[in-house]
Short mmCIF file of C-alpha atoms and ligand atoms in Angstrom, two decimals:
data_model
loop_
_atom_site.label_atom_id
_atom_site.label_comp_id
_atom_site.label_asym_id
_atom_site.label_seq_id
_atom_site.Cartn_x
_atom_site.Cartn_y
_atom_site.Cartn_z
CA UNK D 1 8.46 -17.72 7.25
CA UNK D 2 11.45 -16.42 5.37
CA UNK D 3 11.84 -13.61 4.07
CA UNK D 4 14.86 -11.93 1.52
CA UNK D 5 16.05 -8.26 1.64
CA UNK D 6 17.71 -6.50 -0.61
CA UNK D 7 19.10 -2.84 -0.85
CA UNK D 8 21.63 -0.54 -2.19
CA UNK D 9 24.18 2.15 -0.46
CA UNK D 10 20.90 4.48 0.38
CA UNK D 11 19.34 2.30 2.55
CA UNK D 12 21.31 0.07 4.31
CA UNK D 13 20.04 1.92 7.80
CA UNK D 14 16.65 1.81 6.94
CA UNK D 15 17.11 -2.15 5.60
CA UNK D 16 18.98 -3.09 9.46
CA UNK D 17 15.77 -1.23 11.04
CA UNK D 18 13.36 -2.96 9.14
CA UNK D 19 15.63 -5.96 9.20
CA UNK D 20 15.50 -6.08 13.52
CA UNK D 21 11.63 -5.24 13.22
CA UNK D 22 10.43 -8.30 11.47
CA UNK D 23 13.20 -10.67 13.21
CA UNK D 24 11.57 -9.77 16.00
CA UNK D 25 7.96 -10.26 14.80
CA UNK D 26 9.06 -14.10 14.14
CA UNK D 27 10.51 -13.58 10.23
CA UNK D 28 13.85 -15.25 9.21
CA UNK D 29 15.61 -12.68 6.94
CA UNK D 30 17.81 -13.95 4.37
CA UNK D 31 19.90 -10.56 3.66
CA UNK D 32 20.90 -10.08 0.15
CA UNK D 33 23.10 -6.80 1.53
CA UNK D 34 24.52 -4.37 0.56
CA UNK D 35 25.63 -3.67 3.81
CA UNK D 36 27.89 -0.67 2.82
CA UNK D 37 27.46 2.63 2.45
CA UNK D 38 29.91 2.48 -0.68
CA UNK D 39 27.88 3.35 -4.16
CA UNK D 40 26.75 0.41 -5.59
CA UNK D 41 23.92 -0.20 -8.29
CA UNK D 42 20.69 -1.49 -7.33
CA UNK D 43 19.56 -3.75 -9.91
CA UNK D 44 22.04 -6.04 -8.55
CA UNK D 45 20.26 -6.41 -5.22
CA UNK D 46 16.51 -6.24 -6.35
CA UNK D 47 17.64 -9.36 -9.22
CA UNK D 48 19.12 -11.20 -5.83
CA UNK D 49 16.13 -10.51 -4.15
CA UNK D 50 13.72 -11.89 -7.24
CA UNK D 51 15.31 -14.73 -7.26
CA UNK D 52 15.15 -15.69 -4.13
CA UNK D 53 11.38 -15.30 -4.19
CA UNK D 54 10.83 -16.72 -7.50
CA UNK D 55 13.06 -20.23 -6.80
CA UNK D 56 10.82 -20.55 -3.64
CA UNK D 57 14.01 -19.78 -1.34
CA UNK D 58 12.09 -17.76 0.80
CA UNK D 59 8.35 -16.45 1.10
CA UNK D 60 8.02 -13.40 0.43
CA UNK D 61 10.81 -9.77 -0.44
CA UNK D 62 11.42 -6.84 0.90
CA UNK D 63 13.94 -4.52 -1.89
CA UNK D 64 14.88 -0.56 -0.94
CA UNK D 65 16.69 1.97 -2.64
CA UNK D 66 16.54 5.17 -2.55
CA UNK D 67 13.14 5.54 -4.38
CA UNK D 68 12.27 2.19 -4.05
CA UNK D 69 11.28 2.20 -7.83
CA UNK D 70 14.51 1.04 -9.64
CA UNK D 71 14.91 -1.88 -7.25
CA UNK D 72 11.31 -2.42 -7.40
CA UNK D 73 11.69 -2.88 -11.05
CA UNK D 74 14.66 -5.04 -11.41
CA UNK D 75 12.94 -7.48 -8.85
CA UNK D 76 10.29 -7.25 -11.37
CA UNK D 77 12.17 -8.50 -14.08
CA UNK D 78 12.27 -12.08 -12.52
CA UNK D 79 9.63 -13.84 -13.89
CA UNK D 80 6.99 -14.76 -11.46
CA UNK D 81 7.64 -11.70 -8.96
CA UNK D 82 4.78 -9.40 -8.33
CA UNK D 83 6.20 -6.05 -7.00
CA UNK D 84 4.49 -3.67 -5.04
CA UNK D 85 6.47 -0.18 -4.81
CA UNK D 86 4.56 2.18 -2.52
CA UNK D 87 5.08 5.01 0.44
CA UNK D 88 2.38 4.46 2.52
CA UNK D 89 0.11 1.18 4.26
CA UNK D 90 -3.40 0.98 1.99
CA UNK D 91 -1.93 0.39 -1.11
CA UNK D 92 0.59 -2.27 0.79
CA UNK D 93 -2.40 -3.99 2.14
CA UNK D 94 -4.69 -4.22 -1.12
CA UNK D 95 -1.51 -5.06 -3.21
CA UNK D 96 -1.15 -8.63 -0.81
CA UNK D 97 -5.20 -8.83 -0.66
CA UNK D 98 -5.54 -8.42 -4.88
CA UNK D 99 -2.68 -8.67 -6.44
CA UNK D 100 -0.85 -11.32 -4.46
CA UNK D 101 2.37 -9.32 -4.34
CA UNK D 102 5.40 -11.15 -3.37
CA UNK D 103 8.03 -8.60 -3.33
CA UNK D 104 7.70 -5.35 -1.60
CA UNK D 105 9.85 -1.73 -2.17
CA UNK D 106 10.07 1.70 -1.09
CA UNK D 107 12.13 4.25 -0.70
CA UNK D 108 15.02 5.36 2.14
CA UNK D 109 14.78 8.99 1.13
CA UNK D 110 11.03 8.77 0.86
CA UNK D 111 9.73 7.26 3.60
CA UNK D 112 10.80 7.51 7.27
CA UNK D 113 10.81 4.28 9.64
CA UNK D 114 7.84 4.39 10.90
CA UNK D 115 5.73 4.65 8.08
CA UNK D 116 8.20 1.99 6.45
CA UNK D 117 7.05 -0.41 9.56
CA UNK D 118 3.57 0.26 8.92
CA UNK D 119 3.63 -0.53 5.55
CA UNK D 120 5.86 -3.57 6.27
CA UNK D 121 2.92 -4.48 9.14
CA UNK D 122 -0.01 -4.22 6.49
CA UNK D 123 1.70 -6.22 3.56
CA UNK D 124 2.58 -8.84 5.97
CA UNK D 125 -0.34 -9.13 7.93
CA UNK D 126 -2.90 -9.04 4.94
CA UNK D 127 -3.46 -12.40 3.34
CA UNK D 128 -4.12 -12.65 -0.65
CA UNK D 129 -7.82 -13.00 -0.86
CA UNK D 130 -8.04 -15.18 -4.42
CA UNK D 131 -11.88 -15.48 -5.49
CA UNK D 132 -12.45 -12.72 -7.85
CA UNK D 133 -8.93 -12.01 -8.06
CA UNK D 134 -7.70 -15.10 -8.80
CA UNK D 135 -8.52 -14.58 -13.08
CA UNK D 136 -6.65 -10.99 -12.65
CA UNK D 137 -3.52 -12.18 -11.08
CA UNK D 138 -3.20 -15.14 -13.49
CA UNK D 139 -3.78 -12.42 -16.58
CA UNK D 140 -0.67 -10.64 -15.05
CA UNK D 141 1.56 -13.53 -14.82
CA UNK D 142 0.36 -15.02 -18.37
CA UNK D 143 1.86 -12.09 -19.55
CA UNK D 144 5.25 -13.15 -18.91
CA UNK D 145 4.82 -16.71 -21.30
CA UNK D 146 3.78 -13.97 -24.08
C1 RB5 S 1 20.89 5.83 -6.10
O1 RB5 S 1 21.43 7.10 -6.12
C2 RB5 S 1 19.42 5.88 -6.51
O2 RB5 S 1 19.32 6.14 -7.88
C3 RB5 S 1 18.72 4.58 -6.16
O3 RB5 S 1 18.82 4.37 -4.80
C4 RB5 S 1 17.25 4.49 -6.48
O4 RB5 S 1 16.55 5.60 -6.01
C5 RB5 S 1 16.90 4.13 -7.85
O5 RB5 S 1 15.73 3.93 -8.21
#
């Protein structure tokens, strides 16, 4: 399973931590960078990362920033990406189990590594569920043809 990740100057630490984690868990990562500490803008990297997903490149996204919102939204942007932008593991989980997310975010100067592993371990590890959900996710995405 491949997976792309994405990030700007704030979180290239956290990204090579969560980066080794998953490697080592099995994932290929496709990394998007940045992989310098030099300023850089963000919706650069979450677009790259979007894409990726969208086109079928890869499986699934992981985008941080230093929020993890404003890469969360430009991933967003991408038609056919489902973000889920969140600092701890429940919402992670339900977001794969209802809303089929396929690109996850969060936030270097939020969250610590740990709890970004944990959350990285329940939105993996948590399959989409479909059934009820199925007419709810397929709402979402007619959105875009509107
Ligand atoms: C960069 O300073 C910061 O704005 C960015 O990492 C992110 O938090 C934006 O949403």
């Amino acid at each position: 399973m491949k997976i792309a990740m994405g990030n700007d100057h704030s979180a290239v630490e956290l990204k090579n931590e969560i980066k080794t984690y998953i490697e080592a868990k099995g994932y290929e990562v496709i990394d998007f960078g940045t992989n310098s500490s030099e300023s850089c803008d963000y919706p650069v990297y979450g677009e790259k990362v979007g894409r990726a997903v969208a086109s079928g490149d890869v499986d699934y996204g992981i985008a941080i920033c230093g929020t993890g919102i404003g890469i969360g939204i430009a991933a967003g942007k991408v038609r056919g990406v489902r973000v889920c932008t969140c600092s701890e593991p429940y919402s992670a989980r339900l977001s794969r189990m209802h809303n089929n997310t396929n690109v996850l975010s969060f936030g270097a100067r939020v969250i610590g590594v740990e709890m970004a592993k944990m959350i990285v371990d329940e939105w993996l590890d948590n399959p989409y569920e479909g059934g009820r959900h199925e007419r709810r996710v397929a709402q979402l995405m007619e959105i875009e043809s509107r």
